[in-house]
mmCIF file of C-alpha atoms in Angstrom:
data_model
loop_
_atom_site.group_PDB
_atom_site.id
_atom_site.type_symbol
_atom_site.label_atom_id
_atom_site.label_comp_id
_atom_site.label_asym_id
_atom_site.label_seq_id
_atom_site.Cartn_x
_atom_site.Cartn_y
_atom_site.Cartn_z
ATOM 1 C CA UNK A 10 0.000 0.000 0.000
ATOM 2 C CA UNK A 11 1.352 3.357 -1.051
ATOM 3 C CA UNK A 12 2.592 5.413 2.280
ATOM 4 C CA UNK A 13 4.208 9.055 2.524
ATOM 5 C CA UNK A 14 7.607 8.840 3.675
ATOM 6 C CA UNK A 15 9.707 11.504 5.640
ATOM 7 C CA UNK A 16 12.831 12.171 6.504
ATOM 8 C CA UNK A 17 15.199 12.683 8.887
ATOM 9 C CA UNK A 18 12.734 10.824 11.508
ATOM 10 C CA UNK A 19 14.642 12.719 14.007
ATOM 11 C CA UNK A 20 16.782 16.528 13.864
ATOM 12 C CA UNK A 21 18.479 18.313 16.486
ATOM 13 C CA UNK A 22 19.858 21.613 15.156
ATOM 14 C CA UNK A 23 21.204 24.649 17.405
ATOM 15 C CA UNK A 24 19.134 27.883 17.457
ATOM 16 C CA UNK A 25 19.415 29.911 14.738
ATOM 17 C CA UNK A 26 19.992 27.040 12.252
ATOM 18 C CA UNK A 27 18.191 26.176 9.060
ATOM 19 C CA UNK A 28 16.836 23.530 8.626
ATOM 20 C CA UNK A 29 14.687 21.219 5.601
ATOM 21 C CA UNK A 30 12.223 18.881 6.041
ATOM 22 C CA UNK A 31 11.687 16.293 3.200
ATOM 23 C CA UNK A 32 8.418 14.137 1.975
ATOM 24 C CA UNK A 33 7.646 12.016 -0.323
ATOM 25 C CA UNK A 34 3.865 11.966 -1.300
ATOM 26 C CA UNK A 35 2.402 9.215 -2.767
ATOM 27 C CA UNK A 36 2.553 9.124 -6.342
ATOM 28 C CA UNK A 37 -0.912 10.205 -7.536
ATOM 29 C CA UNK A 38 -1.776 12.522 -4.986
ATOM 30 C CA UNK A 39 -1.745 16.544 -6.250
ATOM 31 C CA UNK A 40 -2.327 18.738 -2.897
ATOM 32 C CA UNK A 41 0.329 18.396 0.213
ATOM 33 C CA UNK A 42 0.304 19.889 3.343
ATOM 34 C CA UNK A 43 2.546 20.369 6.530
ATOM 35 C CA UNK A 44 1.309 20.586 9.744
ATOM 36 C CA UNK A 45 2.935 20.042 13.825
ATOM 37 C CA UNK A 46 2.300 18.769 17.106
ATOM 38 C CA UNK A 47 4.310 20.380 19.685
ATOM 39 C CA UNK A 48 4.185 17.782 22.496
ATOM 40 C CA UNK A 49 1.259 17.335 24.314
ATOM 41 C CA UNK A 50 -0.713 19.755 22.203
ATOM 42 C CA UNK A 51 -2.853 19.501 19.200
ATOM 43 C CA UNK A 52 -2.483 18.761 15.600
ATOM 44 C CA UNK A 53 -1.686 22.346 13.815
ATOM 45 C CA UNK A 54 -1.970 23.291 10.315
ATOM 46 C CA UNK A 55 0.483 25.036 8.816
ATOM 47 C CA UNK A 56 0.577 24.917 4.853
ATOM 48 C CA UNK A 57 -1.518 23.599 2.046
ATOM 49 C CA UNK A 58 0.131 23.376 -1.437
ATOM 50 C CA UNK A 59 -1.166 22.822 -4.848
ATOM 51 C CA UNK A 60 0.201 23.228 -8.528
ATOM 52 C CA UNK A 61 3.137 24.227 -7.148
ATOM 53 C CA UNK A 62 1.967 27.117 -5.147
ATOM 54 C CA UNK A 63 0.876 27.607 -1.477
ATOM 55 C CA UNK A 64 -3.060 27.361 -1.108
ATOM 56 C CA UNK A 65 -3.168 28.537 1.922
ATOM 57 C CA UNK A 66 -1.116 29.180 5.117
ATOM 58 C CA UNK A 67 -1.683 29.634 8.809
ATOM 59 C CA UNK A 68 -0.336 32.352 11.059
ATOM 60 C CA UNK A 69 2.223 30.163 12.335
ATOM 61 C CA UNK A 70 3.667 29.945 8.747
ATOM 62 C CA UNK A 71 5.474 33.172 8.817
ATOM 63 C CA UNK A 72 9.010 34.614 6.844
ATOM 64 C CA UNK A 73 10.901 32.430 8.530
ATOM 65 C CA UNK A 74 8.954 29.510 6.793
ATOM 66 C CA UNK A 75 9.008 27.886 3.192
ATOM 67 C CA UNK A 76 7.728 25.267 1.327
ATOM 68 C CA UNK A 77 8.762 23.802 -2.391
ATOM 69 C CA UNK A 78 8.437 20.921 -4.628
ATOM 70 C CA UNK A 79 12.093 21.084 -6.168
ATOM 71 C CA UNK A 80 12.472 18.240 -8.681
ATOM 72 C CA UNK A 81 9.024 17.036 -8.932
ATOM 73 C CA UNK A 82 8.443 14.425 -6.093
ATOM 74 C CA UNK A 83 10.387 15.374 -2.461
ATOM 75 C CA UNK A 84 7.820 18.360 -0.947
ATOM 76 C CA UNK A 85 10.518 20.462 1.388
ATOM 77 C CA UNK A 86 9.757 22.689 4.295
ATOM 78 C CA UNK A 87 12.464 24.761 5.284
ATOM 79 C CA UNK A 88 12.499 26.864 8.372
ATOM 80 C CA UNK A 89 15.413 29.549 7.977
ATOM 81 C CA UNK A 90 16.170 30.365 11.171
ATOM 82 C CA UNK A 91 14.923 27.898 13.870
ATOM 83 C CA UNK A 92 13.963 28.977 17.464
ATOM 84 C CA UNK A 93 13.392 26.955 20.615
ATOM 85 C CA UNK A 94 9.192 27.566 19.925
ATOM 86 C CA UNK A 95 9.762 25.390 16.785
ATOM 87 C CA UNK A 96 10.449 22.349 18.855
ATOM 88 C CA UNK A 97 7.799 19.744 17.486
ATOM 89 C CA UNK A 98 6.530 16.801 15.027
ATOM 90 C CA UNK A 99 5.996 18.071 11.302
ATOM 91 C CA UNK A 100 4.552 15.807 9.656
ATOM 92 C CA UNK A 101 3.822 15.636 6.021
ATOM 93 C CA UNK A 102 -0.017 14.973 4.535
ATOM 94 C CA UNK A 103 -0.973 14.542 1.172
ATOM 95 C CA UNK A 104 -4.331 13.863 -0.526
ATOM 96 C CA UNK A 105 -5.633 12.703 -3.619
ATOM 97 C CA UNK A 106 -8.326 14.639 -5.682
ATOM 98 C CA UNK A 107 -11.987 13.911 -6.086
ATOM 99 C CA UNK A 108 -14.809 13.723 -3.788
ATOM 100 C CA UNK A 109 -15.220 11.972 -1.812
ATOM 101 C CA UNK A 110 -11.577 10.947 -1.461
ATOM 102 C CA UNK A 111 -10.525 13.899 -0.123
ATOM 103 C CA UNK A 112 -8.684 12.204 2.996
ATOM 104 C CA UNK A 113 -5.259 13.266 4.090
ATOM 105 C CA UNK A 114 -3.120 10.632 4.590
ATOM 106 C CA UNK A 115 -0.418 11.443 6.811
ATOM 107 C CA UNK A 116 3.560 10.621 7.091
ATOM 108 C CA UNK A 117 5.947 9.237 10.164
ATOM 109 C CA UNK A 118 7.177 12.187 11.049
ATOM 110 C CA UNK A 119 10.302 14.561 11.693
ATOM 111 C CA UNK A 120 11.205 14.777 15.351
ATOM 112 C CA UNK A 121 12.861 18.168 15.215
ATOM 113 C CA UNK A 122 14.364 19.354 18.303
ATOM 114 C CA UNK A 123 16.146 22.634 18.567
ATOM 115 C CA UNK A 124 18.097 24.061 21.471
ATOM 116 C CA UNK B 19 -12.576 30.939 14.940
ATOM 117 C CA UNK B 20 -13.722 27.101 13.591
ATOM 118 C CA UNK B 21 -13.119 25.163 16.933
ATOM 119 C CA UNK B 22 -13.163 21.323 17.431
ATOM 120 C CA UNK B 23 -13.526 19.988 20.664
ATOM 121 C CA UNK B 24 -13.303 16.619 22.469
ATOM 122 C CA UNK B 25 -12.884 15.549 26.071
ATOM 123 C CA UNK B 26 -9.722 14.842 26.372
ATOM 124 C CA UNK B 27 -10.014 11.847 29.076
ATOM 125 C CA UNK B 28 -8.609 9.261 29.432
ATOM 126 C CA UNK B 29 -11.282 7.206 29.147
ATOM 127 C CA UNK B 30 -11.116 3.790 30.651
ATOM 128 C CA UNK B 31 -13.267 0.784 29.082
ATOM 129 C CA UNK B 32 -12.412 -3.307 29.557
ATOM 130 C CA UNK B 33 -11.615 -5.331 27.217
ATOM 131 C CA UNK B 34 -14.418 -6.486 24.766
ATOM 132 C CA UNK B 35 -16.183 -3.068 25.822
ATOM 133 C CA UNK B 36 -17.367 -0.677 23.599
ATOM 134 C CA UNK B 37 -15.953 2.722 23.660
ATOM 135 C CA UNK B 38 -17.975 5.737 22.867
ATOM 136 C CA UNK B 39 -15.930 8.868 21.801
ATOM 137 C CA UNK B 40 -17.493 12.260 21.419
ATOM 138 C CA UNK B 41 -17.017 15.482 18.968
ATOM 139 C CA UNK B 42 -18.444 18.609 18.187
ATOM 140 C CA UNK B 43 -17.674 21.186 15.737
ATOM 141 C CA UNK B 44 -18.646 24.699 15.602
ATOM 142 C CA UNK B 45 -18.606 25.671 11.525
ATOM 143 C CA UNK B 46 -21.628 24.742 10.228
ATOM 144 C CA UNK B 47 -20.850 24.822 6.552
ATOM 145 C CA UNK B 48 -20.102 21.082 4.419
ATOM 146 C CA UNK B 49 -17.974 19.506 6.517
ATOM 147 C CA UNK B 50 -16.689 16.480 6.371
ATOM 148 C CA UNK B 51 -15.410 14.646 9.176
ATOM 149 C CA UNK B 52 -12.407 12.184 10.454
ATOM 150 C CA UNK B 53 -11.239 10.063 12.994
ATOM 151 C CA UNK B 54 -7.743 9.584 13.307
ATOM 152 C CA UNK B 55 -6.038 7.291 15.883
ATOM 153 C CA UNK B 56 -2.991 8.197 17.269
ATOM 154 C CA UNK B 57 -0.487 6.554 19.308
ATOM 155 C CA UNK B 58 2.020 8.207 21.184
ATOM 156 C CA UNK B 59 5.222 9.596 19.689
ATOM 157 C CA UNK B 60 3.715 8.315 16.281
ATOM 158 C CA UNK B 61 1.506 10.241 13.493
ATOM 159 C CA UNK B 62 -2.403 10.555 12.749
ATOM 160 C CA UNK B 63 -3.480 7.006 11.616
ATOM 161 C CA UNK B 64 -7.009 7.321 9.712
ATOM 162 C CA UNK B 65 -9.559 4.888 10.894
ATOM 163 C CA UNK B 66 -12.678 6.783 9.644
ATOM 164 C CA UNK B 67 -14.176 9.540 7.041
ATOM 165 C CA UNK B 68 -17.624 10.328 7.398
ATOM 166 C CA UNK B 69 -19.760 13.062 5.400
ATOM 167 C CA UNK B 70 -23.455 12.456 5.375
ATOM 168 C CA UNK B 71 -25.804 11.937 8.493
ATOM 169 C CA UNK B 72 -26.405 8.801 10.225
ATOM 170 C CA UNK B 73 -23.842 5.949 10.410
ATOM 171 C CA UNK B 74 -21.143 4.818 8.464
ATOM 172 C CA UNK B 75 -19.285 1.345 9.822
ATOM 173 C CA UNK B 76 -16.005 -0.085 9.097
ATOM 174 C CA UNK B 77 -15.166 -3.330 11.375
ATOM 175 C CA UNK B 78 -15.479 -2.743 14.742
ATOM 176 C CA UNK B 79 -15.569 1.114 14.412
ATOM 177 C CA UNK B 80 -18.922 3.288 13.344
ATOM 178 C CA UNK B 81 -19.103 6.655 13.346
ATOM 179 C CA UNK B 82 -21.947 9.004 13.716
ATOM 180 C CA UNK B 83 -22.633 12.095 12.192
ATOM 181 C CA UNK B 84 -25.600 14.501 13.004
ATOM 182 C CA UNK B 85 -25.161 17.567 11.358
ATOM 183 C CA UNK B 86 -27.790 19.288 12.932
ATOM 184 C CA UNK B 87 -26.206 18.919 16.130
ATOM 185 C CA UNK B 88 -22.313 19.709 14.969
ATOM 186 C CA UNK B 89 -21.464 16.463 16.444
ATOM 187 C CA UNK B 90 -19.876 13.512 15.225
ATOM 188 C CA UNK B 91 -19.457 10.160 17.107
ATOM 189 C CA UNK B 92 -17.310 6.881 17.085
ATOM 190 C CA UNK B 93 -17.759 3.888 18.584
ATOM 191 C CA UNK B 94 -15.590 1.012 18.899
ATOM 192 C CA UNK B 95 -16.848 -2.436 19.770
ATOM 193 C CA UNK B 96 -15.070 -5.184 21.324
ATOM 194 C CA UNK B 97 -11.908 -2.771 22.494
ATOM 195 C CA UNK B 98 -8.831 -4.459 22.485
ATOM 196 C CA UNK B 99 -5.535 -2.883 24.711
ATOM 197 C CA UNK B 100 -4.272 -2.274 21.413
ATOM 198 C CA UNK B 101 -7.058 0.366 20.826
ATOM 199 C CA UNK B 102 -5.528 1.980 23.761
ATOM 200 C CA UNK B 103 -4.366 5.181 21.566
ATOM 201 C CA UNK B 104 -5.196 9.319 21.396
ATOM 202 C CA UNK B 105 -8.320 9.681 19.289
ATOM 203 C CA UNK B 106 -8.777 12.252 17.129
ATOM 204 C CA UNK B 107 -11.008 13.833 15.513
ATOM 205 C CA UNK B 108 -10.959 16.411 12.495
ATOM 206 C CA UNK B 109 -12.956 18.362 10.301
ATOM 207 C CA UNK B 110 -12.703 20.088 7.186
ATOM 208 C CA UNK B 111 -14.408 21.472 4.417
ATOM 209 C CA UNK B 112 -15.652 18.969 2.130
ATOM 210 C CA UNK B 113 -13.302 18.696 -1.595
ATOM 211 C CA UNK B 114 -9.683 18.914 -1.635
ATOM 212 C CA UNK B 115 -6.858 21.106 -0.824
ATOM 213 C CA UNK B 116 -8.811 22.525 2.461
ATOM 214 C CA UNK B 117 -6.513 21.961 5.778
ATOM 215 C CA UNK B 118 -7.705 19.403 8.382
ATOM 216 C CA UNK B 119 -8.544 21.660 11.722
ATOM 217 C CA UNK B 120 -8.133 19.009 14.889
ATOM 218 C CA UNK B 121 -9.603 18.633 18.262
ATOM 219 C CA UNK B 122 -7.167 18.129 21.077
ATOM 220 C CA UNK B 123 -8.185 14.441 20.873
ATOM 221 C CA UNK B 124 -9.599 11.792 23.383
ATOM 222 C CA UNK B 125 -7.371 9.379 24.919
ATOM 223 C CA UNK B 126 -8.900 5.840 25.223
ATOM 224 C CA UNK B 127 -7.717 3.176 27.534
ATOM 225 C CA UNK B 128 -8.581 -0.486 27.400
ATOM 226 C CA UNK B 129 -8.101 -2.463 30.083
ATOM 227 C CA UNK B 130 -6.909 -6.400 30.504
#
């Protein structure tokens, strides 16, 4: 059964630091999303992305964020400068088209822990 | 501000119980709706979609929706203690490329 993969399951990086999250959708899905779940707390949206452009985007998803599907299958987030707040699970989500299969499936996970 | 809210427990059932988890959702446009399961350290695991009222059941999980009421049920018979999880639910508008928006989840507990 088709899955979305992640990677690195786990990143420590000092404050200050970029860092780039990578997934890989599944192969027929078009729309992609990131979202995070700093511990204990809920499931947050972050960014939707379609056609190669962002669809929408929360407050949390500000300069210091960026998304981009650079060679046609890996869908990056990059977060420029981290700070301690940015301390969670991203995970990766991506969905096929047509209702009503319009279910998000969702990815492992990156661990990313900054100090 | 589109909230979604559970209780977030834990609830206890035994073993070959059913458990009866609760949602409600305050937008009242097309919704649909989705339970995820979640265990800990791991990501959202979907067990059930659900977009027109009444029931809809998959195994030993059905899920309710009553539109009327914002509120969106699942029930899961014959709990195992690998059940055990975070439950959660989501809602979003119905068609693609619209985010997910979460509740804070219910954490179920089944017990030997």
């Amino acid at each position: 059964e088709p899955e979305v993969t992640q990677t690195p399951s786990h990143q420590v990086t000092q404050m200050g630091q970029e860092v780039i999250l990578r997934c890989v959708p599944i192969s027929n899905h078009l729309y992609f999303y990131w979202y995070r779940q700093i511990l204990g707390q809920k499931v947050e949206f972050l960014v939707s992305f379609y056609n190669n452009e962002i669809s929408e985007k929360s407050e949390i998803f500000d300069d210091q964020f960026s998304v981009e599907r650079p060679d046609g299958s890996n869908f990056t987030l990059k977060i420029r400068s981290t700070k301690l707040e940015d301390s969670a699970m991203y995970f990766c989500a991506t969905e096929t088209s047509g209702f009503p299969t319009d279910t998000q499936y969702f990815g492992p996970g990156t661990r990313l822990t900054v100090l | 501000q589109k909230e979604v809210e559970q209780n977030s427990g834990p609830l206890s059932v035994p073993e070959g119980a059913i458990a009866s988890l609760n949602c409600t959702y305050s937008d009242r446009g097309s919704q649909s709706l989705f339970w995820y399961r979640q265990y800990s350290g791991k990501s959202p695991e979907l067990i059930m979609s659900i977009y027109s009222n009444g029931d809809k059941e998959d195994g030993r999980f059905t899920a309710q929706l009553n539109k009327a009421s914002q509120y969106v049920s699942l029930l899961i018979r014959d709990s195992q203690p690998s059940d055990s999880a975070t439950y959660l639910c989501a809602v979003k508008p119905t068609g693609t490329a619209s985010k997910l928006t979460f509740g804070t989840g219910t954490r179920l507990q089944v017990t030997l």
